[in-house]
């Protein structure tokens, strides 16, 4: 028996409530042969609580309202729909009959929509929509044709007719159960009001009142079960089927992908046109017959422009490849704990001298706290940071400052901030700068040579690392781009 009692011993570090009471009562946990079932007193108290709890649940009352009104509603549907169908069928040889049939279909659709709302609001069930949105359906005629072709339309019609027999049952049941318990509760109250307060009246009040209350709780349990069953039926009958929804979802995704592909082709062609035209014009001028050809200095200038435009095109192709990989989930980001200070430092060192020499912009890397680790891909992070610092340098006027700092951030996240003293970004542009091909001010940004892809790629890369990229700006004073990454523990 020892083994048996051993398994009954209190589990280390805490017990289920009932078991603890059993072991406390005899103080001999290891030798006890206490029954395996929890203490009955607790169980009964819990059960009574659970049984009576239904009285204070709003859902019970909503459910009762649904069942009580089921008969009048079912009768209304039955009357309107049968009257409409019969009179419409009889008069169908004349136009008015067809109009009646049409009105009946519209009424049935309205009833079904109303029933769907009732099932959601009063029974608390999830019901899929009766039809799925289709932007191509603009004319009422096509809408009607689709409506008639949908299985959900005919299912909901069957439902509306079944609501009458169900309504007779539901309203009768709920009327009898709730009515009887309600009377049982009300009667003693009325009696006390009429006869005045006396010990006898109070006894009459408490005892039958308590039974009536228990009766009401029992009624609610029964009615809730009926409501749940009917609710399940309603969700099957009043909404589009699962298969139809999946087909619709797949179609919607395919259309979105097709739209984005078309947009991409449009944008790329647009972006390619200017540099290609420029290259073509310059090369053509260099190929002119000797007398028309520009002199050596001008030829060299044109060659330099051609080389610069070619580089821009190569950059664009790199960016496009990166986006294509991201879209097809082939963008490889290897996430592991990385220390941030060396990466920030390396990017600052690489871009600082260039910024000073070319644009007289100072890149200042603030004191970097050591031992700040995050989850990410070191090379990709360096790529993102390079992009942000390059942008900051490009948009900062001569003599300005670009500063990069590493913030401890919060308990869960660390942040890298890249700030500049450039023109800033307006609130309207700030909402869009992370979108593909978006440039805040095309005339100004043309000089910077960007295609509006850098920030969207940077954001995708950071999101692949489980981080994020955001920006804040004060127009006229400068912008700050914030990289946020999940903090990592290098020891793990
Ligand atoms: P681009 O290659 O054109 O710079 P990005 O995606 O990197 O493309 O940036 C999108 C747009 O965001 C830019 O065209 C520019 O208008 C704006 N932008 C980005 N960084 C800055 C910055 N530091 N200051 C002001 N505007 C910026």
mmCIF file of C-alpha atoms in Angstrom, residues 31-344:
data_model
loop_
_atom_site.group_PDB
_atom_site.id
_atom_site.type_symbol
_atom_site.label_atom_id
_atom_site.label_comp_id
_atom_site.label_asym_id
_atom_site.label_seq_id
_atom_site.Cartn_x
_atom_site.Cartn_y
_atom_site.Cartn_z
ATOM 1 C CA UNK A 31 0.868 6.797 5.118
ATOM 2 C CA UNK A 32 -2.562 7.964 4.323
ATOM 3 C CA UNK A 33 -4.970 5.881 2.332
ATOM 4 C CA UNK A 34 -7.133 8.868 1.652
ATOM 5 C CA UNK A 35 -9.578 8.414 -1.214
ATOM 6 C CA UNK A 36 -8.350 9.521 -4.596
ATOM 7 C CA UNK A 37 -11.392 11.671 -5.235
ATOM 8 C CA UNK A 38 -11.224 15.297 -4.027
ATOM 9 C CA UNK A 39 -13.145 16.343 -0.927
ATOM 10 C CA UNK A 40 -16.851 16.110 -1.697
ATOM 11 C CA UNK A 41 -17.792 19.357 0.088
ATOM 12 C CA UNK A 42 -15.692 21.444 -2.292
ATOM 13 C CA UNK A 43 -17.039 19.622 -5.277
ATOM 14 C CA UNK A 44 -20.645 20.210 -4.320
ATOM 15 C CA UNK A 45 -20.031 23.885 -3.527
ATOM 16 C CA UNK A 46 -18.357 24.283 -6.920
ATOM 17 C CA UNK A 47 -21.145 22.508 -8.677
ATOM 18 C CA UNK A 48 -23.818 24.587 -6.968
ATOM 19 C CA UNK A 49 -21.893 27.741 -7.863
ATOM 20 C CA UNK A 50 -21.564 26.609 -11.432
ATOM 21 C CA UNK A 51 -25.246 25.656 -11.558
ATOM 22 C CA UNK A 52 -26.409 29.033 -10.223
ATOM 23 C CA UNK A 53 -23.881 31.094 -12.147
ATOM 24 C CA UNK A 54 -26.086 30.811 -15.206
ATOM 25 C CA UNK A 55 -28.502 33.217 -13.453
ATOM 26 C CA UNK A 56 -26.061 36.110 -13.667
ATOM 27 C CA UNK A 57 -24.776 35.427 -17.177
ATOM 28 C CA UNK A 58 -26.192 37.971 -19.657
ATOM 29 C CA UNK A 59 -25.958 35.286 -22.360
ATOM 30 C CA UNK A 60 -28.709 33.236 -20.600
ATOM 31 C CA UNK A 61 -31.154 36.115 -20.850
ATOM 32 C CA UNK A 62 -30.217 36.936 -24.463
ATOM 33 C CA UNK A 63 -30.646 33.263 -25.321
ATOM 34 C CA UNK A 64 -34.053 33.178 -23.607
ATOM 35 C CA UNK A 65 -35.133 36.276 -25.575
ATOM 36 C CA UNK A 66 -34.058 34.545 -28.799
ATOM 37 C CA UNK A 67 -36.079 31.422 -27.998
ATOM 38 C CA UNK A 68 -39.122 33.331 -26.739
ATOM 39 C CA UNK A 69 -39.295 35.371 -29.966
ATOM 40 C CA UNK A 70 -38.577 32.398 -32.244
ATOM 41 C CA UNK A 71 -42.246 31.559 -32.822
ATOM 42 C CA UNK A 72 -43.531 35.041 -33.806
ATOM 43 C CA UNK A 73 -40.524 35.484 -36.098
ATOM 44 C CA UNK A 74 -40.872 32.006 -37.625
ATOM 45 C CA UNK A 75 -44.571 32.660 -38.227
ATOM 46 C CA UNK A 76 -43.827 35.999 -39.890
ATOM 47 C CA UNK A 77 -41.252 34.458 -42.229
ATOM 48 C CA UNK A 78 -43.542 31.581 -43.061
ATOM 49 C CA UNK A 79 -46.479 33.853 -43.763
ATOM 50 C CA UNK A 80 -44.608 36.419 -45.851
ATOM 51 C CA UNK A 81 -42.623 33.868 -47.854
ATOM 52 C CA UNK A 82 -45.461 31.437 -48.590
ATOM 53 C CA UNK A 83 -47.853 34.273 -49.422
ATOM 54 C CA UNK A 84 -45.227 35.850 -51.698
ATOM 55 C CA UNK A 85 -44.358 32.573 -53.437
ATOM 56 C CA UNK A 86 -47.933 31.392 -53.957
ATOM 57 C CA UNK A 87 -49.274 34.741 -55.189
ATOM 58 C CA UNK A 88 -46.144 35.289 -57.292
ATOM 59 C CA UNK A 89 -46.460 31.826 -58.874
ATOM 60 C CA UNK A 90 -50.168 32.311 -59.633
ATOM 61 C CA UNK A 91 -49.643 35.722 -61.163
ATOM 62 C CA UNK A 92 -46.416 34.835 -62.924
ATOM 63 C CA UNK A 93 -48.020 35.061 -66.333
ATOM 64 C CA UNK A 94 -48.335 38.801 -65.814
ATOM 65 C CA UNK A 95 -45.433 41.058 -64.896
ATOM 66 C CA UNK A 96 -46.762 41.812 -61.439
ATOM 67 C CA UNK A 97 -46.359 38.142 -60.453
ATOM 68 C CA UNK A 98 -42.658 38.224 -61.308
ATOM 69 C CA UNK A 99 -42.295 41.416 -59.299
ATOM 70 C CA UNK A 100 -43.930 39.711 -56.309
ATOM 71 C CA UNK A 101 -41.518 36.778 -56.659
ATOM 72 C CA UNK A 102 -38.615 39.193 -56.835
ATOM 73 C CA UNK A 103 -39.856 41.033 -53.744
ATOM 74 C CA UNK A 104 -40.163 37.663 -51.961
ATOM 75 C CA UNK A 105 -36.546 36.817 -52.794
ATOM 76 C CA UNK A 106 -35.416 40.202 -51.506
ATOM 77 C CA UNK A 107 -37.524 39.741 -48.353
ATOM 78 C CA UNK A 108 -36.033 36.268 -47.793
ATOM 79 C CA UNK A 109 -32.538 37.751 -48.161
ATOM 80 C CA UNK A 110 -33.404 40.479 -45.646
ATOM 81 C CA UNK A 111 -34.869 37.933 -43.185
ATOM 82 C CA UNK A 112 -31.771 35.759 -43.529
ATOM 83 C CA UNK A 113 -29.502 38.742 -42.840
ATOM 84 C CA UNK A 114 -31.634 39.651 -39.826
ATOM 85 C CA UNK A 115 -31.550 36.064 -38.546
ATOM 86 C CA UNK A 116 -27.777 36.001 -38.948
ATOM 87 C CA UNK A 117 -27.454 39.138 -36.802
ATOM 88 C CA UNK A 118 -29.822 37.634 -34.195
ATOM 89 C CA UNK A 119 -27.808 34.417 -34.032
ATOM 90 C CA UNK A 120 -24.575 36.398 -33.610
ATOM 91 C CA UNK A 121 -25.961 38.930 -31.116
ATOM 92 C CA UNK A 122 -28.296 36.785 -29.001
ATOM 93 C CA UNK A 123 -26.922 33.244 -29.309
ATOM 94 C CA UNK A 124 -23.291 34.371 -29.498
ATOM 95 C CA UNK A 125 -22.377 32.041 -32.389
ATOM 96 C CA UNK A 126 -19.946 32.817 -35.177
ATOM 97 C CA UNK A 127 -21.722 32.868 -38.534
ATOM 98 C CA UNK A 128 -19.776 33.396 -41.780
ATOM 99 C CA UNK A 129 -21.136 36.120 -44.084
ATOM 100 C CA UNK A 130 -24.086 35.222 -46.317
ATOM 101 C CA UNK A 131 -22.171 36.219 -49.411
ATOM 102 C CA UNK A 132 -18.575 37.145 -50.204
ATOM 103 C CA UNK A 133 -17.676 40.558 -51.598
ATOM 104 C CA UNK A 134 -17.111 40.661 -55.346
ATOM 105 C CA UNK A 135 -16.062 44.009 -56.860
ATOM 106 C CA UNK A 136 -17.186 42.869 -60.314
ATOM 107 C CA UNK A 137 -20.825 42.706 -59.240
ATOM 108 C CA UNK A 138 -21.956 46.240 -59.913
ATOM 109 C CA UNK A 139 -25.363 45.843 -61.547
ATOM 110 C CA UNK A 140 -28.382 44.752 -59.447
ATOM 111 C CA UNK A 141 -29.239 42.181 -62.132
ATOM 112 C CA UNK A 142 -25.869 40.393 -61.858
ATOM 113 C CA UNK A 143 -26.173 40.588 -58.094
ATOM 114 C CA UNK A 144 -29.557 38.847 -58.302
ATOM 115 C CA UNK A 145 -28.241 36.173 -60.659
ATOM 116 C CA UNK A 146 -25.307 35.411 -58.364
ATOM 117 C CA UNK A 147 -27.627 35.441 -55.376
ATOM 118 C CA UNK A 148 -29.899 32.833 -56.957
ATOM 119 C CA UNK A 149 -26.925 30.661 -57.883
ATOM 120 C CA UNK A 150 -25.515 30.542 -54.355
ATOM 121 C CA UNK A 151 -26.164 27.479 -52.196
ATOM 122 C CA UNK A 152 -26.294 29.789 -49.126
ATOM 123 C CA UNK A 153 -29.413 31.475 -50.565
ATOM 124 C CA UNK A 154 -31.353 28.210 -50.705
ATOM 125 C CA UNK A 155 -29.960 26.976 -47.413
ATOM 126 C CA UNK A 156 -31.083 30.176 -45.708
ATOM 127 C CA UNK A 157 -34.559 29.793 -47.275
ATOM 128 C CA UNK A 158 -34.875 26.303 -45.801
ATOM 129 C CA UNK A 159 -33.716 27.729 -42.483
ATOM 130 C CA UNK A 160 -36.397 30.435 -42.570
ATOM 131 C CA UNK A 161 -39.124 27.816 -43.108
ATOM 132 C CA UNK A 162 -37.710 25.579 -40.375
ATOM 133 C CA UNK A 163 -37.786 28.483 -37.991
ATOM 134 C CA UNK A 164 -41.577 28.037 -37.639
ATOM 135 C CA UNK A 165 -41.603 24.471 -36.242
ATOM 136 C CA UNK A 166 -38.513 25.282 -34.191
ATOM 137 C CA UNK A 167 -40.218 28.485 -33.014
ATOM 138 C CA UNK A 168 -43.300 26.581 -31.818
ATOM 139 C CA UNK A 169 -41.060 24.270 -29.800
ATOM 140 C CA UNK A 170 -38.641 26.946 -28.554
ATOM 141 C CA UNK A 171 -41.185 29.560 -27.578
ATOM 142 C CA UNK A 172 -43.372 26.985 -25.857
ATOM 143 C CA UNK A 173 -40.445 25.484 -23.971
ATOM 144 C CA UNK A 174 -38.942 28.792 -22.918
ATOM 145 C CA UNK A 175 -42.381 30.221 -22.060
ATOM 146 C CA UNK A 176 -43.238 27.272 -19.834
ATOM 147 C CA UNK A 177 -39.833 26.992 -18.144
ATOM 148 C CA UNK A 178 -39.112 30.674 -17.612
ATOM 149 C CA UNK A 179 -42.778 31.492 -16.961
ATOM 150 C CA UNK A 180 -43.166 28.813 -14.282
ATOM 151 C CA UNK A 181 -39.944 29.731 -12.458
ATOM 152 C CA UNK A 182 -40.686 33.437 -12.845
ATOM 153 C CA UNK A 183 -44.112 32.939 -11.275
ATOM 154 C CA UNK A 184 -42.546 30.931 -8.472
ATOM 155 C CA UNK A 185 -40.254 33.868 -7.723
ATOM 156 C CA UNK A 186 -42.909 36.567 -8.154
ATOM 157 C CA UNK A 187 -45.727 34.887 -6.227
ATOM 158 C CA UNK A 188 -44.154 35.126 -2.715
ATOM 159 C CA UNK A 189 -43.132 38.743 -3.394
ATOM 160 C CA UNK A 190 -46.715 39.643 -4.346
ATOM 161 C CA UNK A 191 -48.005 37.716 -1.338
ATOM 162 C CA UNK A 192 -45.783 39.640 1.082
ATOM 163 C CA UNK A 193 -46.898 42.902 -0.499
ATOM 164 C CA UNK A 194 -50.568 41.948 -0.080
ATOM 165 C CA UNK A 195 -50.495 40.192 3.318
ATOM 166 C CA UNK A 196 -47.727 42.214 4.971
ATOM 167 C CA UNK A 197 -44.502 40.930 6.546
ATOM 168 C CA UNK A 198 -44.900 38.019 8.980
ATOM 169 C CA UNK A 199 -42.617 35.079 9.890
ATOM 170 C CA UNK A 200 -44.979 32.771 8.008
ATOM 171 C CA UNK A 201 -44.934 35.010 4.924
ATOM 172 C CA UNK A 202 -41.119 35.223 5.102
ATOM 173 C CA UNK A 203 -40.843 31.444 5.323
ATOM 174 C CA UNK A 204 -43.136 31.195 2.315
ATOM 175 C CA UNK A 205 -40.957 33.722 0.577
ATOM 176 C CA UNK A 206 -37.635 32.068 1.224
ATOM 177 C CA UNK A 207 -38.428 28.390 0.718
ATOM 178 C CA UNK A 208 -40.521 28.338 -2.471
ATOM 179 C CA UNK A 209 -38.536 31.334 -3.721
ATOM 180 C CA UNK A 210 -35.285 29.373 -3.481
ATOM 181 C CA UNK A 211 -36.835 26.424 -5.298
ATOM 182 C CA UNK A 212 -38.134 28.724 -8.012
ATOM 183 C CA UNK A 213 -34.691 30.294 -8.377
ATOM 184 C CA UNK A 214 -33.117 26.862 -8.734
ATOM 185 C CA UNK A 215 -35.867 26.113 -11.256
ATOM 186 C CA UNK A 216 -34.949 29.215 -13.215
ATOM 187 C CA UNK A 217 -31.277 28.174 -13.233
ATOM 188 C CA UNK A 218 -32.274 24.710 -14.460
ATOM 189 C CA UNK A 219 -34.469 26.290 -17.144
ATOM 190 C CA UNK A 220 -31.580 28.458 -18.323
ATOM 191 C CA UNK A 221 -29.315 25.416 -18.585
ATOM 192 C CA UNK A 222 -31.904 23.621 -20.710
ATOM 193 C CA UNK A 223 -32.573 26.697 -22.841
ATOM 194 C CA UNK A 224 -28.856 27.388 -23.288
ATOM 195 C CA UNK A 225 -28.374 23.849 -24.581
ATOM 196 C CA UNK A 226 -31.260 24.298 -27.043
ATOM 197 C CA UNK A 227 -29.878 27.707 -28.078
ATOM 198 C CA UNK A 228 -26.383 26.274 -28.623
ATOM 199 C CA UNK A 229 -27.687 23.464 -30.807
ATOM 200 C CA UNK A 230 -29.830 25.823 -32.889
ATOM 201 C CA UNK A 231 -26.962 28.309 -33.079
ATOM 202 C CA UNK A 232 -24.719 25.632 -34.597
ATOM 203 C CA UNK A 233 -27.432 24.845 -37.107
ATOM 204 C CA UNK A 234 -27.862 28.569 -37.912
ATOM 205 C CA UNK A 235 -24.136 29.006 -38.543
ATOM 206 C CA UNK A 236 -24.248 26.119 -41.045
ATOM 207 C CA UNK A 237 -27.362 27.355 -42.813
ATOM 208 C CA UNK A 238 -26.930 31.143 -42.818
ATOM 209 C CA UNK A 239 -23.362 31.556 -44.037
ATOM 210 C CA UNK A 240 -21.296 30.640 -47.062
ATOM 211 C CA UNK A 241 -19.647 27.230 -46.853
ATOM 212 C CA UNK A 242 -16.029 26.704 -45.783
ATOM 213 C CA UNK A 243 -15.017 25.468 -49.242
ATOM 214 C CA UNK A 244 -16.488 28.526 -50.963
ATOM 215 C CA UNK A 245 -14.683 30.786 -48.506
ATOM 216 C CA UNK A 246 -11.345 29.075 -49.196
ATOM 217 C CA UNK A 247 -11.816 29.442 -52.953
ATOM 218 C CA UNK A 248 -12.674 33.121 -52.500
ATOM 219 C CA UNK A 249 -9.635 33.707 -50.256
ATOM 220 C CA UNK A 250 -7.317 32.018 -52.783
ATOM 221 C CA UNK A 251 -8.803 34.105 -55.603
ATOM 222 C CA UNK A 252 -8.380 37.312 -53.610
ATOM 223 C CA UNK A 253 -4.728 36.490 -52.875
ATOM 224 C CA UNK A 254 -4.046 35.645 -56.522
ATOM 225 C CA UNK A 255 -5.611 38.937 -57.637
ATOM 226 C CA UNK A 256 -3.563 40.918 -55.109
ATOM 227 C CA UNK A 257 -0.360 39.203 -56.265
ATOM 228 C CA UNK A 258 -1.250 39.891 -59.894
ATOM 229 C CA UNK A 259 -1.946 43.557 -59.121
ATOM 230 C CA UNK A 260 1.344 43.954 -57.291
ATOM 231 C CA UNK A 261 3.216 42.284 -60.182
ATOM 232 C CA UNK A 262 1.608 44.672 -62.662
ATOM 233 C CA UNK A 263 2.483 47.646 -60.467
ATOM 234 C CA UNK A 264 6.055 46.434 -60.151
ATOM 235 C CA UNK A 265 6.451 46.121 -63.936
ATOM 236 C CA UNK A 266 5.006 49.623 -64.397
ATOM 237 C CA UNK A 267 7.298 51.102 -61.753
ATOM 238 C CA UNK A 268 10.415 49.318 -63.010
ATOM 239 C CA UNK A 269 9.808 50.367 -66.614
ATOM 240 C CA UNK A 270 9.264 53.905 -65.456
ATOM 241 C CA UNK A 271 12.482 53.885 -63.413
ATOM 242 C CA UNK A 272 14.522 52.335 -66.217
ATOM 243 C CA UNK A 273 13.400 54.821 -68.806
ATOM 244 C CA UNK A 274 15.329 57.881 -67.534
ATOM 245 C CA UNK A 275 18.797 56.345 -66.994
ATOM 246 C CA UNK A 276 18.577 54.315 -70.210
ATOM 247 C CA UNK A 277 17.567 57.422 -72.191
ATOM 248 C CA UNK A 278 20.448 59.342 -70.627
ATOM 249 C CA UNK A 279 22.982 56.588 -71.416
ATOM 250 C CA UNK A 280 21.666 56.289 -74.952
ATOM 251 C CA UNK A 281 21.889 60.055 -75.601
ATOM 252 C CA UNK A 282 25.441 60.251 -74.251
ATOM 253 C CA UNK A 283 26.714 57.208 -76.102
ATOM 254 C CA UNK A 284 25.014 58.355 -79.339
ATOM 255 C CA UNK A 285 26.728 61.743 -79.066
ATOM 256 C CA UNK A 286 30.100 60.011 -78.659
ATOM 257 C CA UNK A 287 29.451 57.968 -81.790
ATOM 258 C CA UNK A 288 28.707 60.992 -83.963
ATOM 259 C CA UNK A 289 30.982 61.584 -87.011
ATOM 260 C CA UNK A 290 34.257 63.303 -86.041
ATOM 261 C CA UNK A 291 33.260 66.926 -86.804
ATOM 262 C CA UNK A 292 30.079 66.730 -84.635
ATOM 263 C CA UNK A 293 31.690 64.771 -81.844
ATOM 264 C CA UNK A 294 32.237 66.695 -78.536
ATOM 265 C CA UNK A 295 35.807 67.596 -77.578
ATOM 266 C CA UNK A 296 37.927 65.371 -75.308
ATOM 267 C CA UNK A 297 36.902 67.082 -72.034
ATOM 268 C CA UNK A 298 33.195 66.972 -72.873
ATOM 269 C CA UNK A 299 33.513 63.357 -74.063
ATOM 270 C CA UNK A 300 35.051 62.407 -70.749
ATOM 271 C CA UNK A 301 32.256 64.184 -68.850
ATOM 272 C CA UNK A 302 29.657 62.290 -70.874
ATOM 273 C CA UNK A 303 31.444 58.995 -70.255
ATOM 274 C CA UNK A 304 31.441 59.713 -66.525
ATOM 275 C CA UNK A 305 27.674 60.398 -66.589
ATOM 276 C CA UNK A 306 27.195 57.156 -68.535
ATOM 277 C CA UNK A 307 29.266 55.245 -65.987
ATOM 278 C CA UNK A 308 27.276 56.769 -63.099
ATOM 279 C CA UNK A 309 23.937 55.919 -64.713
ATOM 280 C CA UNK A 310 25.118 52.377 -65.399
ATOM 281 C CA UNK A 311 26.035 52.019 -61.736
ATOM 282 C CA UNK A 312 22.575 53.264 -60.765
ATOM 283 C CA UNK A 313 21.039 50.657 -63.020
ATOM 284 C CA UNK A 314 23.176 47.950 -61.476
ATOM 285 C CA UNK A 315 22.036 49.120 -58.021
ATOM 286 C CA UNK A 316 18.420 49.033 -59.146
ATOM 287 C CA UNK A 317 18.840 45.482 -60.402
ATOM 288 C CA UNK A 318 20.393 44.467 -57.079
ATOM 289 C CA UNK A 319 17.467 46.032 -55.205
ATOM 290 C CA UNK A 320 14.939 44.354 -57.467
ATOM 291 C CA UNK A 321 16.593 40.988 -57.001
ATOM 292 C CA UNK A 322 16.492 41.522 -53.253
ATOM 293 C CA UNK A 323 12.774 42.346 -53.390
ATOM 294 C CA UNK A 324 12.048 39.362 -55.615
ATOM 295 C CA UNK A 325 13.837 37.118 -53.126
ATOM 296 C CA UNK A 326 11.894 38.642 -50.242
ATOM 297 C CA UNK A 327 8.605 38.099 -52.090
ATOM 298 C CA UNK A 328 9.380 34.485 -52.808
ATOM 299 C CA UNK A 329 10.632 33.975 -49.227
ATOM 300 C CA UNK A 330 14.128 33.223 -50.475
ATOM 301 C CA UNK A 331 15.786 36.119 -48.709
ATOM 302 C CA UNK A 332 18.259 34.404 -46.439
ATOM 303 C CA UNK A 333 18.563 35.994 -43.034
ATOM 304 C CA UNK A 334 20.486 33.965 -40.479
ATOM 305 C CA UNK A 335 19.371 35.058 -37.057
ATOM 306 C CA UNK A 336 21.694 34.548 -34.147
ATOM 307 C CA UNK A 337 22.828 36.630 -31.164
ATOM 308 C CA UNK A 338 25.035 39.458 -32.467
ATOM 309 C CA UNK A 339 26.864 42.179 -30.611
ATOM 310 C CA UNK A 340 25.760 45.542 -31.955
ATOM 311 C CA UNK A 341 28.587 47.952 -31.081
ATOM 312 C CA UNK A 342 31.157 46.492 -33.546
ATOM 313 C CA UNK A 343 28.635 46.595 -36.415
ATOM 314 C CA UNK A 344 27.634 50.213 -35.757
#
